[in-house]
Amino acid sequence: MTMDLDLPTEGQVALAEFGTEGVDITERKDGGVIKVVKRPGIAGETPMIGDKVSIHYTGRLLTGKVFDCSRKCKESFTFNVGKGQVLKAWDIGVLTMQSGELCTLLCRPEYAYGSSGNPDKIPPDSLVLFEVELLKFEGEKLTEDAGIVRRIKVKGEGFTSPNDGATVDIHLVGSCDGRVFDCRDVRFVISDFEDNNIPVGVDRAMDKMQKGECCILYLKPKYGFGSHGKPEFKIGPDKDLVYEVTLKDFKKAKEFWELDLQEKLNLAPEIKQKGNQHCKVGQYYSASIQYQRIVTWLEMECGIGPEQQQRIRDFVMTAHLNLALCFLRLKEYTQVVENCNKALEIEEKNEKALYRRGEARLLRNEYHQAMADFQKVLEVNFANRAARSQIALCQRKIKESDEQDKRTYANMFKKLAEPETKVGKLKREGGLRCSLNGDVKRRRRSQDFLSHQ
């Protein structure tokens, strides 16, 4: 790196500091990113590739001019490190930091803004300085409920990942409460994992990995072995799991849009059967994966001729009804309503769809809507005793809710009325005092008048 630049004193001091205290943190040791630690962080882990990190930063030219600063926005900057979302120098630098650490990075153009620079801010081919503070970091959430969290130890090759139905070769190490319970090489087909004693969370992470990647997966019970546990591994119910997984190789399957309609219809019964097997043993999330595959494959298909069209409708209808049942057991009531609505678009008076939607609405405290669904069930099947019981329950819930509302409003109005009552009382008391004071004054004047006679 050239140091004999025409710079002001501040820039020369900065370069001198990097020359004596700086550490080259690039993989090739080409001097592209030189780091000086200003304040050590909390001893412990550093971020891994893909982690969500929050930082504060200040960017300066070697002249000392500030061209960007997160603190001016009064908000930290957040990104997934090592994913190419930011400057190359940031990805390299932040991966070396500990939580709370403050450092300065001297970055060559090829690791920062390159030969183009940044119009009006950074001249072409400029060395730049960044002061970076790592506030916090956490693993990458692969699901909305944070049930699967990934931290990448070794980045994989390229950008291609396994797809649904792909055959994967992995090495895995599973642990629970610090105890290793599984360590092996295994081959399995994505979405067909249960026979290999692999939890659904590992299966779901596969399509996010690249060949050669090694990652750590943190699984909540829903994505591990659930409420049943895994006796053969001596895993009790509702246990968090940690898996280290290396994707050694994979062979992609046909994408669903590459399958012709007849292939989809031939595979659908087998997929449905797998879902049913999961459902019978209480593996509702695993079952939902299978039923969703049928919906994805067939929902937009039209078919040729009445017979094929009816087969498609039957598969899609059953899949939606079964998805509604799975999500009902998983307490994901919005998903229940959505799948029942889809089923009712196919068959307007489907008894199961109406009943399951009513159950979900009842559990969401939507008593009037739930009762309307159960009443529609009776219109379809007058002998449905369960629907009658649910209507009675809805009526009780509505009555309890109305009574609770009355009590709430009564208390509210009482509290609102209390100040007015106090004001009225004070006015009356004030009037009484004025009246008494007037009587006293009149008596005194009368006494004074008599004493002067």
Short mmCIF file of C-alpha atoms in Angstrom, two decimals:
data_model
loop_
_atom_site.label_atom_id
_atom_site.label_comp_id
_atom_site.label_asym_id
_atom_site.label_seq_id
_atom_site.Cartn_x
_atom_site.Cartn_y
_atom_site.Cartn_z
CA MET A 1 0.00 0.00 0.00
CA THR A 2 1.40 3.38 -1.01
CA MET A 3 2.01 5.68 1.92
CA ASP A 4 3.65 8.68 0.18
CA LEU A 5 0.38 10.48 -0.58
CA ASP A 6 -0.17 14.24 -0.66
CA LEU A 7 -2.33 14.36 2.49
CA PRO A 8 -3.00 16.78 5.34
CA THR A 9 -1.46 16.02 8.70
CA GLU A 10 -4.54 14.12 9.94
CA GLY A 11 -4.35 11.74 6.99
CA GLN A 12 -0.64 11.13 7.44
CA VAL A 13 -1.17 10.39 11.16
CA ALA A 14 -3.93 7.91 10.27
CA LEU A 15 -1.71 6.09 7.80
CA ALA A 16 1.14 6.03 10.27
CA GLU A 17 -1.15 4.48 12.90
CA PHE A 18 -2.19 1.75 10.51
CA GLY A 19 1.41 1.16 9.57
CA THR A 20 2.42 0.49 13.19
CA GLU A 21 -0.72 -0.96 14.80
CA GLY A 22 -2.79 -2.26 11.92
CA VAL A 23 -3.43 -5.91 11.06
CA ASP A 24 -4.13 -7.11 7.52
CA ILE A 25 -7.38 -9.09 7.84
CA THR A 26 -7.82 -10.04 4.18
CA GLU A 27 -7.62 -13.70 3.22
CA ARG A 28 -4.96 -13.02 0.57
CA LYS A 29 -2.98 -10.69 2.86
CA ASP A 30 -2.88 -8.07 0.11
CA GLY A 31 -3.34 -5.10 2.44
CA GLY A 32 -6.86 -4.49 1.16
CA VAL A 33 -8.36 -4.09 4.66
CA ILE A 34 -6.18 -3.05 7.59
CA LYS A 35 -7.78 -3.12 11.03
CA VAL A 36 -6.91 -1.26 14.24
CA VAL A 37 -8.87 -2.13 17.39
CA LYS A 38 -9.83 1.02 19.32
CA ARG A 39 -11.84 -0.71 22.04
CA PRO A 40 -11.95 -4.48 22.59
CA GLY A 41 -15.33 -6.16 22.66
CA ILE A 42 -16.79 -8.70 25.02
CA ALA A 43 -14.63 -11.81 24.86
CA GLY A 44 -16.51 -14.59 23.12
CA GLU A 45 -17.92 -15.40 19.71
CA THR A 46 -17.56 -13.39 16.53
CA PRO A 47 -20.31 -13.22 13.88
CA MET A 48 -20.65 -16.03 11.37
CA ILE A 49 -21.58 -15.74 7.69
CA GLY A 50 -25.26 -14.87 7.34
CA ASP A 51 -25.65 -13.53 10.89
CA LYS A 52 -27.79 -10.43 11.30
CA VAL A 53 -25.49 -7.71 12.66
CA SER A 54 -26.19 -4.18 13.93
CA ILE A 55 -23.42 -1.59 13.72
CA HIS A 56 -22.69 2.10 13.98
CA TYR A 57 -20.18 3.48 11.50
CA THR A 58 -18.51 6.68 10.37
CA GLY A 59 -16.89 6.86 6.93
CA ARG A 60 -14.06 9.32 6.24
CA LEU A 61 -11.75 10.18 3.42
CA LEU A 62 -8.04 10.38 4.27
CA THR A 63 -8.47 14.16 4.20
CA GLY A 64 -10.59 13.75 7.35
CA LYS A 65 -13.84 14.64 5.59
CA VAL A 66 -16.83 12.60 6.83
CA PHE A 67 -18.89 11.28 3.92
CA ASP A 68 -21.33 9.04 5.82
CA CYS A 69 -22.33 8.40 9.44
CA SER A 70 -25.07 6.17 10.89
CA ARG A 71 -25.19 8.17 14.12
CA LYS A 72 -26.52 11.20 12.24
CA CYS A 73 -29.60 9.11 11.41
CA LYS A 74 -29.88 8.13 15.11
CA GLU A 75 -30.33 4.52 14.01
CA SER A 76 -27.94 1.59 13.82
CA PHE A 77 -27.36 -0.10 10.48
CA THR A 78 -28.39 -3.75 10.13
CA PHE A 79 -27.41 -6.32 7.50
CA ASN A 80 -26.59 -10.02 7.02
CA VAL A 81 -22.82 -10.21 7.15
CA GLY A 82 -20.83 -12.15 4.55
CA LYS A 83 -23.70 -12.15 2.04
CA GLY A 84 -22.43 -9.37 -0.23
CA GLN A 85 -25.10 -6.91 0.93
CA VAL A 86 -22.51 -4.25 1.83
CA LEU A 87 -18.96 -3.20 0.97
CA LYS A 88 -16.53 -6.10 0.78
CA ALA A 89 -14.40 -4.44 3.48
CA TRP A 90 -17.35 -4.43 5.88
CA ASP A 91 -18.05 -8.13 5.36
CA ILE A 92 -14.41 -8.92 6.03
CA GLY A 93 -14.03 -6.55 8.97
CA VAL A 94 -17.25 -7.27 10.86
CA LEU A 95 -16.62 -11.03 10.73
CA THR A 96 -13.50 -10.44 12.86
CA MET A 97 -15.24 -8.34 15.54
CA GLN A 98 -16.71 -9.15 18.94
CA SER A 99 -19.85 -7.64 20.41
CA GLY A 100 -19.13 -4.11 21.71
CA GLU A 101 -15.85 -3.81 19.81
CA LEU A 102 -14.89 -0.49 18.21
CA CYS A 103 -12.33 -0.56 15.39
CA THR A 104 -11.09 1.42 12.43
CA LEU A 105 -10.73 -0.12 8.97
CA LEU A 106 -8.45 1.29 6.27
CA CYS A 107 -9.86 0.07 2.97
CA ARG A 108 -8.28 0.00 -0.46
CA PRO A 109 -10.52 0.96 -3.42
CA GLU A 110 -11.08 -2.64 -4.58
CA TYR A 111 -12.55 -3.46 -1.16
CA ALA A 112 -14.59 -0.25 -0.95
CA TYR A 113 -15.87 2.05 -3.71
CA GLY A 114 -13.57 0.94 -6.53
CA SER A 115 -12.47 2.93 -9.55
CA SER A 116 -15.83 4.69 -9.81
CA GLY A 117 -15.98 6.10 -6.28
CA ASN A 118 -19.26 7.68 -5.26
CA PRO A 119 -20.42 10.84 -7.07
CA ASP A 120 -20.12 14.06 -5.01
CA LYS A 121 -18.77 12.13 -2.01
CA ILE A 122 -15.85 9.83 -2.82
CA PRO A 123 -13.32 10.40 -5.60
CA PRO A 124 -12.37 7.46 -7.85
CA ASP A 125 -9.76 4.99 -6.55
CA SER A 126 -9.90 6.38 -3.01
CA LEU A 127 -8.60 4.83 0.18
CA VAL A 128 -11.27 5.28 2.85
CA LEU A 129 -11.46 4.94 6.62
CA PHE A 130 -14.37 3.43 8.52
CA GLU A 131 -14.84 3.56 12.27
CA VAL A 132 -17.13 0.60 13.08
CA GLU A 133 -18.81 -0.38 16.35
CA LEU A 134 -20.43 -3.81 16.53
CA LEU A 135 -23.54 -3.45 18.70
CA LYS A 136 -24.96 -6.97 18.47
CA PHE A 137 -25.35 -9.98 16.21
CA GLU A 138 -27.63 -13.00 15.96
CA GLY A 139 -28.13 -16.02 13.74
CA GLU A 140 -30.14 -15.91 10.52
CA LYS A 141 -33.83 -16.73 11.10
CA LEU A 142 -35.00 -19.20 8.47
CA THR A 143 -38.62 -19.13 9.67
CA GLU A 144 -40.86 -16.24 10.71
CA ASP A 145 -41.26 -17.66 14.21
CA ALA A 146 -37.47 -18.01 14.63
CA GLY A 147 -37.94 -21.75 15.08
CA ILE A 148 -34.95 -22.46 12.82
CA VAL A 149 -31.88 -20.26 13.22
CA ARG A 150 -28.79 -20.81 11.07
CA ARG A 151 -25.19 -19.78 11.61
CA ILE A 152 -22.75 -20.57 8.78
CA LYS A 153 -19.31 -21.83 9.81
CA VAL A 154 -18.03 -22.54 6.29
CA LYS A 155 -19.48 -20.88 3.21
CA GLY A 156 -20.56 -23.20 0.41
CA GLU A 157 -19.72 -23.13 -3.28
CA GLY A 158 -21.65 -21.16 -5.86
CA PHE A 159 -25.29 -20.16 -5.62
CA THR A 160 -27.17 -23.38 -6.39
CA SER A 161 -29.15 -25.07 -3.61
CA PRO A 162 -31.08 -28.34 -3.35
CA ASN A 163 -34.76 -28.15 -4.23
CA ASP A 164 -37.86 -29.99 -3.07
CA GLY A 165 -37.34 -33.69 -3.83
CA ALA A 166 -33.56 -33.37 -4.25
CA THR A 167 -31.31 -36.16 -2.97
CA VAL A 168 -28.78 -34.78 -0.49
CA ASP A 169 -25.66 -36.27 1.13
CA ILE A 170 -24.90 -34.67 4.48
CA HIS A 171 -22.82 -35.14 7.58
CA LEU A 172 -24.66 -34.20 10.75
CA VAL A 173 -23.93 -33.94 14.45
CA GLY A 174 -26.98 -33.51 16.69
CA SER A 175 -26.84 -32.41 20.32
CA CYS A 176 -29.33 -31.65 23.09
CA ASP A 177 -28.48 -29.98 26.40
CA GLY A 178 -24.79 -30.31 25.50
CA ARG A 179 -24.99 -34.08 24.83
CA VAL A 180 -24.21 -35.42 21.35
CA PHE A 181 -26.90 -37.94 20.43
CA ASP A 182 -26.34 -38.36 16.70
CA CYS A 183 -23.24 -38.24 14.47
CA ARG A 184 -23.30 -39.79 10.99
CA ASP A 185 -23.30 -39.44 7.22
CA VAL A 186 -26.75 -39.80 5.73
CA ARG A 187 -28.46 -39.57 2.36
CA PHE A 188 -32.12 -38.63 2.10
CA VAL A 189 -34.66 -36.96 -0.15
CA ILE A 190 -35.84 -33.48 0.85
CA SER A 191 -39.44 -33.57 2.12
CA ASP A 192 -39.04 -37.32 2.76
CA PHE A 193 -36.88 -37.28 5.88
CA GLU A 194 -38.68 -39.01 8.75
CA ASP A 195 -37.50 -42.53 7.89
CA ASN A 196 -33.93 -41.36 8.48
CA ASN A 197 -34.62 -39.95 11.97
CA ILE A 198 -33.93 -36.43 10.72
CA PRO A 199 -35.94 -33.57 12.25
CA VAL A 200 -38.03 -31.36 10.03
CA GLY A 201 -35.84 -28.33 10.83
CA VAL A 202 -32.81 -29.92 9.17
CA ASP A 203 -34.94 -30.84 6.14
CA ARG A 204 -36.31 -27.28 5.86
CA ALA A 205 -32.80 -25.76 5.98
CA MET A 206 -31.51 -27.80 3.05
CA ASP A 207 -32.84 -25.54 0.30
CA LYS A 208 -30.94 -22.59 1.86
CA MET A 209 -27.54 -24.34 1.72
CA GLN A 210 -24.87 -24.65 -0.97
CA LYS A 211 -22.54 -27.57 -1.62
CA GLY A 212 -19.69 -27.62 0.89
CA GLU A 213 -21.49 -25.40 3.40
CA CYS A 214 -21.16 -26.22 7.08
CA CYS A 215 -23.70 -24.56 9.35
CA ILE A 216 -25.10 -24.76 12.85
CA LEU A 217 -28.89 -25.03 13.14
CA TYR A 218 -30.73 -24.12 16.33
CA LEU A 219 -34.12 -25.84 16.32
CA LYS A 220 -37.13 -25.14 18.54
CA PRO A 221 -39.23 -28.20 19.50
CA LYS A 222 -41.72 -27.61 16.67
CA TYR A 223 -38.88 -28.11 14.17
CA GLY A 224 -37.10 -30.78 16.21
CA PHE A 225 -38.79 -33.85 17.65
CA GLY A 226 -41.80 -31.98 19.03
CA SER A 227 -43.92 -32.98 22.00
CA HIS A 228 -43.20 -36.69 21.46
CA GLY A 229 -39.41 -36.43 21.67
CA LYS A 230 -37.24 -39.20 20.24
CA PRO A 231 -36.85 -42.18 22.62
CA GLU A 232 -34.21 -43.89 20.47
CA PHE A 233 -32.01 -40.83 20.93
CA LYS A 234 -33.12 -40.40 24.57
CA ILE A 235 -34.62 -37.01 23.68
CA GLY A 236 -37.54 -35.98 25.87
CA PRO A 237 -40.57 -33.94 24.76
CA ASP A 238 -40.33 -30.25 23.80
CA LYS A 239 -36.54 -30.10 23.66
CA ASP A 240 -34.43 -27.53 21.77
CA LEU A 241 -31.86 -29.14 19.48
CA VAL A 242 -28.57 -28.04 17.90
CA TYR A 243 -27.32 -29.61 14.67
CA GLU A 244 -24.07 -29.05 12.85
CA VAL A 245 -24.73 -29.95 9.22
CA THR A 246 -22.35 -30.19 6.27
CA LEU A 247 -23.86 -30.48 2.80
CA LYS A 248 -21.42 -32.79 1.04
CA ASP A 249 -23.29 -33.18 -2.25
CA PHE A 250 -26.76 -33.11 -3.78
CA LYS A 251 -28.65 -34.02 -6.91
CA LYS A 252 -31.50 -31.73 -7.83
CA ALA A 253 -34.94 -33.12 -8.58
CA LYS A 254 -37.23 -31.88 -11.29
CA GLU A 255 -38.81 -28.59 -10.32
CA PHE A 256 -42.57 -28.83 -9.92
CA TRP A 257 -43.12 -26.75 -13.08
CA GLU A 258 -41.00 -29.27 -15.02
CA LEU A 259 -43.36 -32.13 -14.11
CA ASP A 260 -46.19 -32.74 -16.53
CA LEU A 261 -49.73 -33.04 -15.20
CA GLN A 262 -49.84 -36.81 -15.38
CA GLU A 263 -46.61 -37.09 -13.38
CA LYS A 264 -48.09 -34.85 -10.69
CA LEU A 265 -51.31 -36.85 -10.54
CA ASN A 266 -49.32 -40.11 -10.29
CA LEU A 267 -47.21 -38.76 -7.40
CA ALA A 268 -50.04 -37.07 -5.49
CA PRO A 269 -51.48 -40.23 -3.80
CA GLU A 270 -48.05 -41.14 -2.40
CA ILE A 271 -47.50 -37.60 -1.09
CA LYS A 272 -50.97 -37.57 0.45
CA GLN A 273 -50.29 -40.91 2.16
CA LYS A 274 -47.06 -39.57 3.67
CA GLY A 275 -48.95 -36.58 5.02
CA ASN A 276 -51.60 -38.84 6.51
CA GLN A 277 -48.95 -40.95 8.24
CA HIS A 278 -47.40 -37.87 9.82
CA CYS A 279 -50.83 -36.66 10.88
CA LYS A 280 -51.70 -39.95 12.61
CA VAL A 281 -48.66 -39.70 14.89
CA GLY A 282 -49.14 -36.01 15.66
CA GLN A 283 -46.39 -34.69 13.35
CA TYR A 284 -48.61 -31.93 12.03
CA TYR A 285 -45.92 -29.62 10.72
CA SER A 286 -44.31 -32.47 8.75
CA ALA A 287 -47.75 -33.44 7.45
CA SER A 288 -48.45 -29.87 6.34
CA ILE A 289 -45.29 -29.92 4.18
CA GLN A 290 -46.62 -32.91 2.23
CA TYR A 291 -50.13 -31.50 1.77
CA GLN A 292 -48.71 -28.16 0.66
CA ARG A 293 -46.72 -29.93 -2.06
CA ILE A 294 -49.99 -31.18 -3.56
CA VAL A 295 -51.50 -27.68 -3.49
CA THR A 296 -48.38 -26.20 -5.10
CA TRP A 297 -48.38 -28.82 -7.84
CA LEU A 298 -52.06 -28.90 -8.75
CA GLU A 299 -53.73 -25.65 -7.65
CA MET A 300 -53.20 -23.92 -11.01
CA GLU A 301 -53.78 -26.98 -13.20
CA CYS A 302 -56.91 -27.19 -15.34
CA GLY A 303 -56.84 -30.74 -16.67
CA ILE A 304 -58.26 -32.25 -19.83
CA GLY A 305 -61.73 -33.71 -19.68
CA PRO A 306 -64.17 -34.00 -16.76
CA GLU A 307 -62.49 -37.03 -15.16
CA GLN A 308 -59.03 -35.46 -14.91
CA GLN A 309 -60.50 -32.14 -13.76
CA GLN A 310 -62.38 -33.91 -10.99
CA ARG A 311 -59.23 -35.72 -9.83
CA ILE A 312 -57.41 -32.39 -9.58
CA ARG A 313 -60.28 -30.82 -7.62
CA ASP A 314 -60.41 -33.80 -5.25
CA PHE A 315 -56.68 -33.72 -4.51
CA VAL A 316 -56.60 -29.95 -3.98
CA MET A 317 -59.76 -29.98 -1.85
CA THR A 318 -58.45 -32.78 0.38
CA ALA A 319 -55.07 -31.06 0.71
CA HIS A 320 -56.67 -27.79 1.84
CA LEU A 321 -58.91 -29.58 4.34
CA ASN A 322 -55.97 -31.52 5.74
CA LEU A 323 -53.85 -28.37 5.92
CA ALA A 324 -56.66 -26.72 7.88
CA LEU A 325 -56.65 -29.64 10.32
CA CYS A 326 -52.85 -29.51 10.73
CA PHE A 327 -52.82 -25.76 11.35
CA LEU A 328 -55.71 -26.13 13.79
CA ARG A 329 -53.57 -28.53 15.85
CA LEU A 330 -50.57 -26.18 15.47
CA LYS A 331 -52.74 -23.26 16.70
CA GLU A 332 -52.08 -21.26 13.54
CA TYR A 333 -55.66 -20.15 13.15
CA THR A 334 -55.16 -17.62 10.35
CA GLN A 335 -53.78 -20.43 8.18
CA VAL A 336 -56.80 -22.56 9.09
CA VAL A 337 -59.21 -19.87 7.88
CA GLU A 338 -57.22 -19.31 4.67
CA ASN A 339 -57.21 -23.00 3.75
CA CYS A 340 -60.90 -23.41 4.58
CA ASN A 341 -61.68 -20.42 2.38
CA LYS A 342 -59.75 -22.06 -0.47
CA ALA A 343 -61.70 -25.29 0.03
CA LEU A 344 -65.00 -23.39 0.05
CA GLU A 345 -64.09 -21.75 -3.25
CA ILE A 346 -64.06 -25.26 -4.69
CA GLU A 347 -67.16 -26.49 -2.84
CA GLU A 348 -69.29 -23.76 -1.32
CA LYS A 349 -71.06 -25.96 1.24
CA ASN A 350 -68.30 -28.31 2.29
CA GLU A 351 -69.15 -29.46 5.82
CA LYS A 352 -65.58 -30.01 7.03
CA ALA A 353 -64.36 -26.66 5.72
CA LEU A 354 -67.22 -24.79 7.40
CA TYR A 355 -66.75 -26.65 10.68
CA ARG A 356 -62.96 -26.20 10.83
CA ARG A 357 -63.24 -22.53 9.95
CA GLY A 358 -65.79 -22.18 12.72
CA GLU A 359 -63.41 -23.86 15.17
CA ALA A 360 -60.57 -21.49 14.21
CA ARG A 361 -62.81 -18.43 14.53
CA LEU A 362 -64.09 -19.60 17.89
CA LEU A 363 -60.51 -19.98 19.12
CA ARG A 364 -59.78 -16.46 17.82
CA ASN A 365 -62.72 -15.20 19.92
CA GLU A 366 -64.70 -14.32 16.79
CA TYR A 367 -67.88 -15.75 18.30
CA HIS A 368 -70.47 -14.32 15.90
CA GLN A 369 -68.55 -15.43 12.79
CA ALA A 370 -67.91 -18.84 14.33
CA MET A 371 -71.59 -19.30 15.14
CA ALA A 372 -72.50 -18.34 11.56
CA ASP A 373 -70.15 -21.08 10.28
CA PHE A 374 -71.64 -23.73 12.60
CA GLN A 375 -75.16 -22.70 11.55
CA LYS A 376 -74.14 -23.22 7.92
CA VAL A 377 -72.88 -26.68 8.90
CA LEU A 378 -76.40 -27.49 10.17
CA GLU A 379 -77.85 -26.26 6.88
CA VAL A 380 -75.66 -28.83 5.14
CA ASN A 381 -76.12 -31.59 7.73
CA PHE A 382 -78.92 -31.03 10.22
CA ALA A 383 -77.81 -34.08 12.25
CA ASN A 384 -74.35 -32.72 13.05
CA ARG A 385 -74.36 -32.80 16.87
CA ALA A 386 -70.88 -31.30 17.19
CA ALA A 387 -72.02 -28.18 15.35
CA ARG A 388 -75.02 -27.85 17.69
CA SER A 389 -72.73 -28.07 20.70
CA GLN A 390 -70.44 -25.43 19.22
CA ILE A 391 -73.38 -23.10 18.58
CA ALA A 392 -74.40 -23.44 22.23
CA LEU A 393 -70.81 -22.70 23.24
CA CYS A 394 -70.73 -19.63 20.96
CA GLN A 395 -73.95 -18.37 22.51
CA ARG A 396 -72.50 -18.72 26.02
CA LYS A 397 -69.31 -16.98 24.95
CA ILE A 398 -71.26 -14.14 23.34
CA LYS A 399 -73.34 -13.72 26.51
CA GLU A 400 -70.22 -13.76 28.71
CA SER A 401 -68.54 -11.26 26.40
CA ASP A 402 -71.58 -8.94 26.46
CA GLU A 403 -71.76 -9.09 30.25
CA GLN A 404 -68.06 -8.36 30.49
CA ASP A 405 -68.50 -5.39 28.15
CA LYS A 406 -71.36 -4.08 30.30
CA ARG A 407 -69.22 -4.33 33.42
CA THR A 408 -66.31 -2.65 31.66
CA TYR A 409 -68.46 0.23 30.39
CA ALA A 410 -70.25 0.56 33.72
CA ASN A 411 -66.91 0.95 35.50
CA MET A 412 -65.74 3.34 32.82
CA PHE A 413 -68.83 5.57 33.16
CA LYS A 414 -68.58 5.39 36.93
CA LYS A 415 -65.00 6.62 36.83
CA LEU A 416 -65.96 9.36 34.37
CA ALA A 417 -68.85 10.41 36.60
CA GLU A 418 -66.76 10.55 39.78
CA PRO A 419 -65.10 13.92 39.00
CA GLU A 420 -68.51 15.48 38.20
CA THR A 421 -69.91 14.12 41.47
CA LYS A 422 -66.99 15.58 43.38
CA VAL A 423 -67.40 18.95 41.64
CA GLY A 424 -71.12 18.98 42.46
CA LYS A 425 -70.43 18.07 46.06
CA LEU A 426 -67.81 20.79 46.34
CA LYS A 427 -70.22 23.33 44.86
CA ARG A 428 -72.93 22.34 47.32
CA GLU A 429 -70.49 22.47 50.20
CA GLY A 430 -69.24 25.85 48.96
CA GLY A 431 -72.80 27.16 48.74
CA LEU A 432 -73.55 25.92 52.25
CA ARG A 433 -70.42 27.59 53.61
CA CYS A 434 -71.37 30.85 51.88
CA SER A 435 -74.87 30.63 53.36
CA LEU A 436 -73.51 29.97 56.86
CA ASN A 437 -71.01 32.80 56.52
CA GLY A 438 -73.81 35.14 55.47
CA ASP A 439 -75.93 34.15 58.50
CA VAL A 440 -72.96 34.68 60.82
CA LYS A 441 -72.24 38.10 59.38
CA ARG A 442 -75.91 39.15 59.68
CA ARG A 443 -76.01 38.00 63.32
CA ARG A 444 -72.86 39.98 64.06
CA ARG A 445 -74.33 43.12 62.47
CA SER A 446 -77.54 42.65 64.49
CA GLN A 447 -75.54 42.23 67.71
CA ASP A 448 -73.46 45.31 66.88
CA PHE A 449 -76.63 47.33 66.21
CA LEU A 450 -78.22 46.30 69.55
CA SER A 451 -75.05 47.05 71.50
CA HIS A 452 -75.01 50.61 70.12
CA GLN A 453 -78.60 51.34 71.10
#
